[in-house]
XYZ file of C-alpha atoms in Angstrom:
652
model
C 1.848 7.324 35.750
C 4.449 6.135 33.223
C 4.189 2.307 32.435
C 6.338 0.630 29.506
C 5.019 -2.913 29.991
C 3.777 -4.357 26.804
C 0.215 -6.192 27.473
C -1.629 -8.759 25.691
C -5.262 -8.408 25.390
C -8.088 -10.286 24.285
C -10.578 -8.256 22.205
C -13.075 -8.747 25.154
C -10.516 -7.217 27.628
C -9.602 -4.364 25.196
C -13.225 -3.104 24.537
C -14.892 -3.894 27.954
C -14.365 -0.256 28.922
C -11.484 -0.602 31.588
C -9.318 1.664 29.316
C -10.252 4.526 27.238
C -8.648 4.933 23.882
C -8.531 8.183 22.069
C -7.431 9.084 18.461
C -5.500 12.223 18.261
C -6.169 14.868 15.469
C -2.712 14.139 13.665
C -4.221 10.762 12.708
C -5.889 10.408 9.321
C -9.792 9.890 9.205
C -11.044 6.381 9.430
C -10.434 4.652 5.979
C -11.216 0.926 5.944
C -13.533 -0.249 3.351
C -14.956 -3.540 2.054
C -11.622 -5.085 1.194
C -9.984 -4.595 4.560
C -13.108 -5.363 6.495
C -13.786 -8.577 4.520
C -10.063 -9.505 5.086
C -10.125 -8.886 8.884
C -13.233 -11.080 9.056
C -11.841 -13.759 7.024
C -8.606 -13.869 8.854
C -10.557 -14.521 12.257
C -12.543 -17.197 10.395
C -9.480 -19.014 9.071
C -7.993 -19.466 12.522
C -11.240 -20.955 14.055
C -10.300 -24.540 15.354
C -11.357 -26.930 12.621
C -13.226 -30.213 13.911
C -12.167 -31.188 17.489
C -9.365 -28.744 17.297
C -8.165 -27.224 20.468
C -8.516 -23.261 20.054
C -5.404 -21.507 19.308
C -4.784 -17.541 19.720
C -4.683 -15.391 16.559
C -2.580 -12.282 17.042
C -4.305 -9.524 15.282
C -1.235 -6.939 15.410
C -0.243 -4.150 17.976
C -1.550 -0.875 19.181
C 1.292 1.685 19.754
C -0.060 4.217 22.293
C 0.982 6.989 24.544
C -0.135 7.321 28.320
C -1.698 11.025 29.102
C -3.888 12.158 31.790
C -7.183 13.517 31.148
C -9.646 14.591 33.652
C -7.703 12.920 36.233
C -7.766 9.445 34.491
C -5.471 7.650 32.295
C -6.368 7.533 28.408
C -4.127 5.719 25.642
C -3.823 7.973 22.729
C -3.469 5.713 19.848
C -0.287 6.546 17.781
C -0.709 3.452 15.329
C -3.393 0.689 14.910
C -6.371 2.957 15.022
C -7.837 1.508 11.710
C -7.919 -1.817 13.359
C -9.109 -0.726 16.854
C -12.215 1.340 15.009
C -13.125 -1.565 13.028
C -13.113 -4.166 16.280
C -15.633 -1.484 17.758
C -17.745 -1.556 14.686
C -17.580 -5.215 14.416
C -18.372 -5.726 17.827
C -21.562 -3.224 17.646
C -22.513 -5.602 14.481
C -22.518 -8.667 16.561
C -24.462 -7.166 19.409
C -26.948 -5.235 17.665
C -27.505 -7.200 14.277
C -26.666 -10.888 15.288
C -28.798 -11.202 18.483
C -25.758 -11.891 20.297
C -25.742 -10.344 23.801
C -22.606 -8.827 25.102
C -22.837 -8.146 28.497
C -19.266 -6.761 28.761
C -19.866 -4.411 25.717
C -22.070 -1.708 27.490
C -20.048 1.389 26.762
C -17.925 2.430 24.033
C -14.019 3.101 25.144
C -12.951 4.839 21.945
C -13.270 8.615 21.128
C -11.651 11.023 18.668
C -10.005 14.189 19.725
C -11.154 17.022 17.733
C -13.508 15.012 15.655
C -16.856 15.256 17.491
C -18.657 14.106 14.137
C -16.346 10.817 14.145
C -17.227 10.091 17.900
C -21.071 10.663 17.549
C -21.044 8.428 14.482
C -19.372 5.799 16.512
C -21.635 6.088 19.338
C -24.784 6.026 16.856
C -23.094 2.604 15.662
C -23.083 1.410 19.092
C -26.776 2.407 19.652
C -27.785 1.169 16.301
C -29.720 4.596 15.766
C -29.043 7.337 13.430
C -31.147 10.294 13.738
C -32.150 11.633 10.272
C -31.681 15.250 11.416
C -27.872 14.570 12.115
C -24.667 14.153 9.657
C -22.600 11.381 10.216
C -18.906 10.198 9.535
C -19.790 8.031 6.203
C -16.873 6.092 6.397
C -17.900 4.926 10.036
C -21.260 4.687 9.120
C -20.684 2.550 6.045
C -18.317 0.241 7.806
C -20.941 -0.724 10.055
C -23.407 -1.547 7.338
C -20.592 -3.479 5.306
C -19.221 -5.158 8.382
C -22.882 -6.604 9.043
C -23.215 -7.565 5.197
C -19.716 -9.326 4.913
C -20.034 -11.110 8.537
C -23.484 -12.455 7.295
C -22.233 -13.901 3.889
C -18.991 -15.350 5.760
C -20.676 -16.973 8.204
C -23.193 -18.371 5.927
C -20.389 -19.499 3.272
C -18.444 -21.092 5.932
C -21.570 -22.570 7.683
C -20.296 -20.878 11.092
C -22.848 -20.110 13.900
C -22.197 -16.276 15.457
C -21.947 -17.929 18.720
C -18.691 -19.873 17.492
C -17.456 -16.770 15.709
C -18.057 -14.364 18.346
C -16.501 -16.573 21.167
C -13.517 -17.048 19.286
C -13.193 -13.194 18.347
C -13.567 -11.836 21.830
C -11.524 -14.828 23.765
C -9.043 -16.253 21.172
C -8.110 -13.055 19.164
C -5.455 -11.093 20.774
C -3.818 -7.658 20.263
C -0.459 -6.136 21.991
C -0.616 -2.644 23.516
C 2.800 -1.016 23.271
C 3.446 2.349 25.152
C 6.001 4.813 23.907
C 8.198 6.537 26.677
C 6.557 9.356 28.381
C 9.222 11.777 27.017
C 8.528 10.899 23.371
C 7.700 13.761 21.260
C 4.642 12.442 19.709
C 4.312 14.713 16.389
C 8.076 13.669 15.729
C 7.529 9.995 16.494
C 4.301 9.903 14.148
C 6.237 11.252 11.328
C 9.244 8.900 11.775
C 6.260 5.998 11.821
C 4.907 7.295 8.673
C 8.291 8.124 6.570
C 10.304 4.972 8.032
C 11.403 2.011 6.017
C 9.260 -0.927 5.767
C 10.633 -4.030 7.929
C 11.755 -6.800 5.716
C 8.674 -8.153 3.647
C 7.859 -11.795 3.897
C 8.632 -12.082 0.008
C 12.456 -10.344 0.662
C 13.072 -13.061 3.242
C 11.847 -15.666 0.753
C 14.153 -14.395 -2.123
C 17.037 -14.547 0.429
C 16.144 -18.102 1.203
C 15.757 -19.033 -2.396
C 18.876 -17.475 -3.399
C 20.803 -19.081 -0.631
C 20.351 -22.442 -2.300
C 22.566 -21.489 -4.984
C 25.749 -21.186 -2.632
C 26.148 -24.976 -2.824
C 27.272 -24.654 -6.403
C 31.143 -25.120 -6.509
C 31.646 -23.596 -9.709
C 31.926 -19.730 -8.836
C 31.002 -18.551 -12.421
C 28.000 -20.677 -12.542
C 26.816 -19.405 -9.289
C 27.207 -16.214 -10.336
C 25.250 -16.627 -13.238
C 22.379 -18.441 -11.467
C 22.199 -15.923 -8.605
C 21.980 -13.071 -10.851
C 19.263 -14.434 -13.288
C 17.269 -15.330 -10.155
C 17.801 -11.859 -8.921
C 17.120 -10.129 -12.431
C 13.707 -12.450 -12.505
C 12.515 -11.759 -9.039
C 13.018 -8.058 -9.267
C 11.486 -7.810 -12.492
C 8.522 -9.692 -11.272
C 8.082 -8.161 -8.014
C 6.599 -4.711 -9.390
C 3.181 -5.673 -10.027
C 2.134 -2.154 -11.436
C 4.589 -2.460 -14.409
C 4.912 -4.465 -17.321
C 7.524 -7.228 -16.760
C 9.569 -6.147 -19.818
C 10.382 -3.102 -18.053
C 12.430 -4.969 -15.369
C 14.898 -5.513 -18.016
C 17.416 -3.351 -19.901
C 16.466 -3.227 -23.863
C 19.216 -5.600 -24.965
C 17.541 -8.181 -22.539
C 13.962 -7.592 -23.755
C 15.203 -8.554 -27.048
C 16.614 -11.849 -25.988
C 13.660 -12.862 -23.441
C 10.689 -11.576 -25.105
C 11.461 -11.548 -28.949
C 13.933 -9.703 -30.999
C 12.177 -6.452 -32.232
C 8.989 -7.830 -30.679
C 8.977 -8.102 -26.854
C 5.843 -9.849 -26.940
C 6.943 -13.645 -27.128
C 8.132 -15.828 -24.422
C 9.579 -18.896 -25.947
C 12.097 -20.566 -23.605
C 12.300 -24.080 -22.218
C 13.473 -23.433 -18.650
C 15.559 -21.471 -16.418
C 19.133 -23.081 -17.954
C 17.898 -22.387 -21.518
C 17.248 -18.609 -20.591
C 20.456 -18.580 -18.635
C 22.340 -19.650 -21.962
C 20.745 -17.279 -23.897
C 21.670 -14.267 -21.657
C 24.876 -15.952 -20.788
C 26.960 -12.719 -21.587
C 24.688 -10.439 -19.399
C 25.132 -12.456 -16.206
C 28.780 -12.422 -15.312
C 29.459 -8.684 -15.172
C 30.278 -8.669 -11.574
C 33.129 -11.083 -12.373
C 34.690 -8.254 -14.265
C 34.305 -5.455 -12.118
C 36.220 -4.984 -8.664
C 33.389 -2.856 -7.206
C 31.410 -5.152 -5.081
C 28.159 -4.257 -3.397
C 28.208 -3.543 0.494
C 25.696 -5.166 2.763
C 24.048 -1.943 3.388
C 23.713 -1.347 -0.378
C 22.023 -4.507 -0.809
C 19.571 -4.122 2.015
C 18.757 -0.553 0.347
C 17.760 -2.422 -2.740
C 20.837 -1.449 -4.886
C 21.447 -4.229 -7.447
C 24.419 -5.278 -9.424
C 25.450 -2.732 -12.154
C 24.862 -5.280 -14.841
C 21.177 -5.618 -13.839
C 20.239 -2.028 -13.855
C 16.876 -1.780 -15.302
C 15.860 1.216 -17.354
C 12.481 2.891 -16.456
C 10.875 4.245 -19.427
C 7.329 3.260 -18.547
C 4.859 5.977 -17.132
C 4.548 5.771 -13.276
C 1.167 5.083 -11.840
C -0.303 4.195 -15.160
C -1.717 0.771 -14.034
C -2.742 -0.670 -10.716
C -2.641 -4.376 -10.537
C -5.449 -6.588 -8.948
C -3.108 -8.284 -6.850
C 0.028 -8.020 -4.732
C 3.640 -9.707 -5.319
C 3.401 -11.683 -2.112
C 0.005 -13.236 -3.042
C 1.255 -13.729 -6.743
C 4.094 -15.575 -5.713
C 1.748 -18.277 -4.074
C -0.489 -18.198 -7.380
C 2.758 -19.140 -9.173
C 3.656 -22.091 -6.555
C 0.270 -23.598 -6.831
C 0.371 -23.341 -10.653
C 3.868 -24.965 -11.051
C 3.180 -27.696 -8.494
C -0.687 -28.148 -9.014
C -0.846 -28.630 -5.465
C -3.533 -27.291 -3.336
C -1.373 -24.256 -1.943
C -3.201 -21.741 0.212
C -3.361 -18.334 -1.421
C -3.162 -16.344 1.966
C -0.103 -14.386 2.041
C 0.182 -14.901 5.769
C 1.285 -18.490 5.186
C 3.708 -17.483 2.536
C 7.217 -18.313 4.311
C 5.700 -21.597 5.859
C 4.259 -22.694 2.489
C 7.324 -22.317 0.665
C 10.042 -23.313 3.253
C 8.297 -25.634 5.353
C 6.385 -27.574 2.953
C 8.560 -27.174 0.103
C 12.150 -26.259 0.242
C 12.886 -27.565 3.763
C 11.544 -31.352 2.676
C 14.111 -31.550 0.041
C 17.060 -33.240 1.022
C 19.684 -32.553 -1.634
C 21.389 -29.531 -2.810
C 20.560 -30.444 -6.197
C 16.963 -30.710 -5.622
C 16.802 -27.380 -3.622
C 18.580 -25.617 -6.645
C 16.062 -27.106 -9.302
C 13.250 -26.083 -7.094
C 14.767 -22.456 -6.987
C 15.333 -22.558 -10.716
C 12.020 -23.959 -11.938
C 10.023 -21.690 -9.823
C 12.342 -18.364 -10.652
C 11.186 -19.511 -14.396
C 7.574 -20.267 -13.687
C 7.696 -16.835 -11.843
C 8.568 -14.973 -14.788
C 6.595 -16.758 -17.496
C 3.552 -16.211 -15.281
C 4.422 -12.641 -14.855
C 4.431 -12.076 -18.520
C 1.116 -13.924 -18.727
C -0.656 -11.982 -16.091
C 0.546 -8.612 -17.651
C -0.808 -9.677 -21.135
C -3.979 -11.597 -20.225
C -5.306 -10.180 -16.806
C -7.122 -7.070 -16.394
C -5.736 -4.102 -14.480
C -6.866 -0.719 -13.715
C -5.276 2.010 -16.360
C -5.425 5.858 -15.571
C -4.909 7.756 -18.878
C -5.985 11.119 -19.926
C -7.712 11.705 -16.623
C -9.858 8.632 -16.931
C -9.645 5.455 -14.716
C -10.816 2.212 -16.324
C -10.384 -1.514 -16.721
C -7.678 -2.477 -19.319
C -6.658 -5.522 -20.932
C -3.608 -4.504 -22.961
C -0.103 -6.012 -24.206
C 3.015 -4.078 -24.759
C 3.703 -3.412 -28.827
C 7.170 -2.673 -29.924
C 7.978 -0.242 -32.809
C 11.034 0.820 -34.488
C 13.892 2.184 -32.503
C 12.586 0.522 -29.441
C 9.535 2.718 -28.831
C 6.322 0.999 -27.508
C 2.852 1.358 -26.839
C -0.143 -0.566 -25.436
C -2.536 -2.163 -27.688
C -5.331 -4.660 -27.178
C -4.190 -8.258 -25.968
C -6.517 -9.526 -28.625
C -7.057 -8.339 -31.947
C -6.518 -5.106 -34.071
C -8.071 -1.948 -33.622
C -9.813 -2.222 -37.040
C -11.431 -5.565 -36.554
C -14.478 -5.192 -34.810
C -14.973 -8.863 -33.900
C -11.599 -8.964 -32.345
C -12.214 -5.830 -30.536
C -15.715 -7.451 -29.136
C -13.386 -10.681 -27.972
C -11.007 -8.507 -26.067
C -14.108 -6.664 -24.482
C -15.664 -9.914 -23.795
C -12.461 -11.152 -21.765
C -12.001 -7.950 -19.997
C -15.695 -8.199 -18.816
C -15.328 -11.625 -17.450
C -12.427 -10.940 -15.438
C -13.672 -7.615 -14.288
C -17.021 -9.425 -13.149
C -14.604 -11.805 -11.029
C -12.561 -9.529 -9.783
C -15.360 -7.008 -8.472
C -17.054 -9.829 -7.167
C -14.127 -11.328 -5.042
C -11.709 -8.338 -4.050
C -10.142 -10.092 -1.349
C -6.804 -11.267 -2.066
C -6.867 -14.736 -0.287
C -10.105 -15.572 -2.487
C -8.766 -14.899 -5.921
C -9.498 -18.345 -7.099
C -10.622 -16.958 -10.180
C -7.227 -15.364 -10.969
C -5.650 -18.897 -10.020
C -7.936 -20.603 -12.472
C -6.979 -17.826 -15.026
C -3.372 -18.094 -14.625
C -3.338 -21.821 -14.675
C -5.136 -21.870 -17.886
C -2.797 -19.524 -19.502
C 0.258 -21.185 -18.289
C -0.319 -24.606 -19.794
C -1.861 -23.404 -23.206
C 0.567 -23.971 -26.166
C -1.370 -21.127 -28.032
C -3.676 -18.630 -26.308
C -6.880 -17.496 -28.578
C -9.818 -15.521 -27.587
C -12.367 -17.781 -28.332
C -10.751 -20.630 -26.214
C -9.941 -17.901 -23.235
C -13.870 -16.804 -23.186
C -15.176 -20.477 -23.183
C -12.799 -21.206 -20.309
C -13.694 -18.353 -18.173
C -17.286 -18.774 -18.872
C -16.909 -22.383 -17.688
C -14.871 -21.176 -14.498
C -17.696 -18.693 -13.548
C -20.463 -21.280 -14.489
C -18.661 -23.967 -12.095
C -18.085 -21.471 -9.346
C -21.905 -20.483 -9.125
C -23.320 -23.728 -9.460
C -20.782 -26.029 -7.865
C -20.396 -23.624 -4.752
C -22.818 -20.621 -4.222
C -26.081 -22.470 -5.565
C -24.989 -26.011 -4.662
C -26.687 -27.798 -2.049
C -23.411 -29.689 -1.533
C -20.745 -27.284 -2.214
C -17.571 -28.127 -3.763
C -13.930 -26.551 -3.360
C -12.147 -24.307 -5.456
C -9.238 -26.709 -6.066
C -11.182 -29.703 -7.917
C -13.186 -26.696 -9.712
C -9.692 -25.516 -11.347
C -7.313 -28.332 -11.175
C -9.813 -31.480 -11.574
C -12.814 -29.973 -13.515
C -13.485 -33.591 -15.195
C -14.251 -34.996 -11.563
C -17.522 -32.591 -11.533
C -20.531 -33.264 -13.326
C -22.787 -30.416 -14.500
C -25.311 -30.096 -11.489
C -29.099 -30.719 -11.940
C -31.197 -27.617 -11.172
C -34.020 -29.792 -9.657
C -31.937 -32.082 -7.562
C -28.874 -30.405 -6.721
C -29.740 -26.467 -6.592
C -30.806 -24.928 -3.489
C -32.942 -22.200 -4.599
C -33.111 -20.626 -0.998
C -29.558 -19.705 -1.729
C -31.060 -16.997 -4.060
C -33.075 -15.365 -1.635
C -32.158 -12.291 0.629
C -29.655 -13.220 3.416
C -28.799 -16.424 2.021
C -26.805 -15.208 -1.189
C -23.068 -16.040 -0.076
C -21.264 -14.243 -2.970
C -21.717 -11.146 -5.138
C -20.432 -13.226 -8.036
C -24.295 -14.558 -8.240
C -25.276 -11.117 -9.245
C -22.392 -10.076 -11.579
C -22.723 -13.511 -13.220
C -26.221 -12.399 -14.085
C -25.279 -9.016 -14.931
C -22.558 -10.494 -17.416
C -25.070 -13.054 -19.051
C -27.335 -10.353 -19.648
C -24.665 -7.996 -21.018
C -23.612 -10.379 -23.737
C -27.324 -11.286 -24.873
C -28.509 -7.654 -24.630
C -25.413 -5.416 -25.751
C -25.677 -6.062 -29.597
C -28.896 -4.036 -29.559
C -28.767 -1.919 -26.525
C -25.840 0.922 -26.555
C -26.406 1.756 -22.968
C -26.041 -2.080 -21.723
C -23.069 -2.415 -24.485
C -21.147 0.443 -22.645
C -21.771 -1.156 -19.409
C -18.438 -1.689 -16.937
C -18.473 -3.651 -13.827
C -17.426 -1.650 -10.713
C -16.977 -2.418 -7.033
C -20.573 -2.982 -5.670
C -21.250 -4.545 -2.400
C -24.847 -3.773 -1.395
C -27.730 -6.129 -2.212
C -30.676 -3.682 -2.585
C -34.496 -4.322 -2.506
C -35.897 -2.402 -5.313
C -39.111 -2.481 -3.654
C -37.877 -1.465 -0.181
C -38.153 -3.219 2.944
C -39.250 -0.319 5.100
C -40.535 1.996 2.726
C -40.770 5.824 3.565
C -44.052 7.450 4.819
C -47.010 7.367 2.654
C -45.685 4.345 0.391
C -47.262 0.720 1.343
C -45.347 -1.959 2.852
C -45.043 -5.248 1.122
C -46.629 -7.958 3.046
C -45.555 -10.925 0.717
C -42.031 -11.446 2.503
C -41.337 -14.133 -0.102
C -41.839 -11.928 -3.148
C -39.891 -9.058 -1.177
C -36.816 -11.094 -0.545
C -36.823 -12.938 -3.973
C -34.235 -12.622 -6.320
C -36.373 -10.803 -8.785
C -36.735 -7.991 -6.096
C -32.735 -7.874 -5.494
C -30.207 -6.169 -7.499
C -26.308 -5.354 -6.607
C -25.628 -1.672 -6.067
C -22.762 0.835 -4.528
C -22.694 0.835 -0.829
C -23.476 4.550 -0.647
C -26.431 4.606 -3.060
C -28.113 2.230 -0.910
C -27.432 3.922 2.098
C -29.036 7.138 0.756
C -31.947 5.423 -1.242
C -32.805 2.210 0.248
C -36.458 3.077 1.726
C -37.387 5.325 -1.527
C -40.064 4.014 -4.095
C -39.038 2.311 -6.870
C -40.284 5.061 -8.833
C -38.285 7.482 -6.848
C -35.054 5.186 -7.361
C -35.717 4.806 -10.942
C -35.300 8.645 -11.394
C -31.886 8.582 -9.921
C -30.569 5.349 -10.867
C -31.201 5.528 -14.613
C -28.638 8.519 -14.846
C -25.856 5.853 -13.957
C -26.392 2.349 -14.414
C -25.212 0.276 -11.502
C -26.463 -3.079 -12.640
C -27.865 -4.802 -15.913
C -30.272 -6.554 -13.818
C -31.450 -3.287 -12.014
C -31.931 -1.610 -15.628
C -34.069 -4.390 -16.855
C -35.987 -3.919 -13.589
C -36.563 -0.353 -14.262
C -37.776 -0.754 -17.742
C -40.150 1.770 -18.845
C -42.857 -1.180 -20.174
C -43.234 -2.043 -16.287
C -45.864 0.236 -15.199
C -45.682 -0.737 -11.636
C -43.265 -2.542 -9.369
C -45.175 -4.852 -7.546
C -45.633 -8.460 -6.531
C -46.395 -9.389 -9.999
C -43.657 -7.651 -11.516
C -41.460 -9.204 -9.175
C -42.463 -12.812 -9.784
C -42.015 -12.225 -13.596
C -38.597 -10.904 -13.274
C -37.812 -13.536 -10.838
C -38.784 -16.492 -13.137
C -36.755 -14.827 -16.159
C -33.597 -14.492 -14.173
C -33.813 -18.147 -12.891
C -34.493 -19.429 -16.349
C -31.734 -17.482 -17.421
C -29.249 -19.435 -14.843
C -30.987 -22.460 -15.755
C -30.258 -22.042 -19.479
C -26.679 -21.924 -18.477
C -26.907 -25.448 -17.067
C -28.533 -26.792 -20.279
C -25.936 -25.263 -22.249
C -23.335 -27.781 -23.017
C -21.224 -25.988 -25.531
């Protein structure tokens, strides 16, 4: 029975029923959500052939399996890769059930869950596209089915790709490797090892080693050591995206880098300027006989002189981006080139397209120094002027704060803009926070954080940053994204919107805006809904306490307030144009839409008013609207379109 060969499978071959896969009970439940499913679909789209290019295979990862005998046949116990395998089964069901794409070979499921009957039955319900109301289902799998349908529709529309092209590439050219473990493997022990093992060398660690290596060409040993130490110090301080960068340095270094008795300034010319100021801090290794071993370096140990004090509360802040993607943002800002923001391309972008094209050692050293300095400056600005999730006092919320120094090197976090007793400045801080949160919840996928690139680009090149100008810039950016990309008949790329805005004229609503892109099924990005919510929040918050307290949250489901398929006893709306118009749509959390989608507007109102999901929806539930019907929808639709039009006429 034992077969230790590694096989390469297309997704068609993986899911066609020739092999049966089971998820063992020691595996966690299915847990992929919107971000992971979006990333999977986006990755596949990214590898689709462009123009007349021939198709290339996209390797999606590995399945670690254990062959076992069950009912006189072989099944493959999936030790690693179950989230991806389950999602591929769900996505294939979406393509067959929701996209009118018949898959002849997908006539049965070949995936089941040991000791989890509910999960197996839910996956079967996904395959059948039938969820009886008298049964309980695994919400993770059921939600993933609906999310995959919604996300796939948006991505195909956004990239102007047909389902035929996507499905053909997915099933034939997306590949996965199946790797069996030896038959005498202790599976529980093996699983424990896999989940406690050290991670393989990350791409950013490889990149760090490559960039550090360029300093080896410096002949002066003292200078080489100082450059190497400073580069290492900066890289390590910036790599923890969950902590403010000041905590990556010892106290004496903080006074030098971020301002004496301040820690809130960054006023240096370049890498060499900073190196000169830190001169006495960077040559400790020369004075010590104790050198690090290779094993210590691999384990992450640093030079004694670079020891960093950890005096920040752990797990207080959560970043909106990881370090690998952040490196690409910094490179894009530094070079002002159209660098892809996909961390799968991190090494090829830095090495093949930048470092390896530099012929002289001096140019390579200059590049490494400049990037290191840009990284430190960008991380300082990111920490101070970009939102995070902050967990404090048992509450998780959006935060826009800076570090504040007090006597005896004590610190606290205060609003990035203004003083606590200045109401206008508090409002400015909240306004910036709302804009950034609006962007993030709309576009959570790492590879598409162009809003973050725009924000960092603006901050990086400003001599002075004040909230009024920052707010104006962010408002101009979202306006450009919405009208030049999501609603435009001829949409623009992100790069010119960020780096060459002067080349783009303000679009005309009548001539250059496609109002079809405001209807159900044609809305390509949730930023459209969240932008409307922001405009309404800014306009109405001063006179409505509930709207003023509104916060953006992750919501991914477009709801018909008047239901498409009403529950028995409530009339169906025959006017599909009104039903699917922007006036009848709002953005809510996926779980709420799953539970309440078929309820009448009155029933929904009783539930939703307890906890506002959307400012737009809040207005749709206004008590002055006696009945939510075609007339009410048309009136609300006109108001929302007029609100959007007014932004194009606003030339402030």
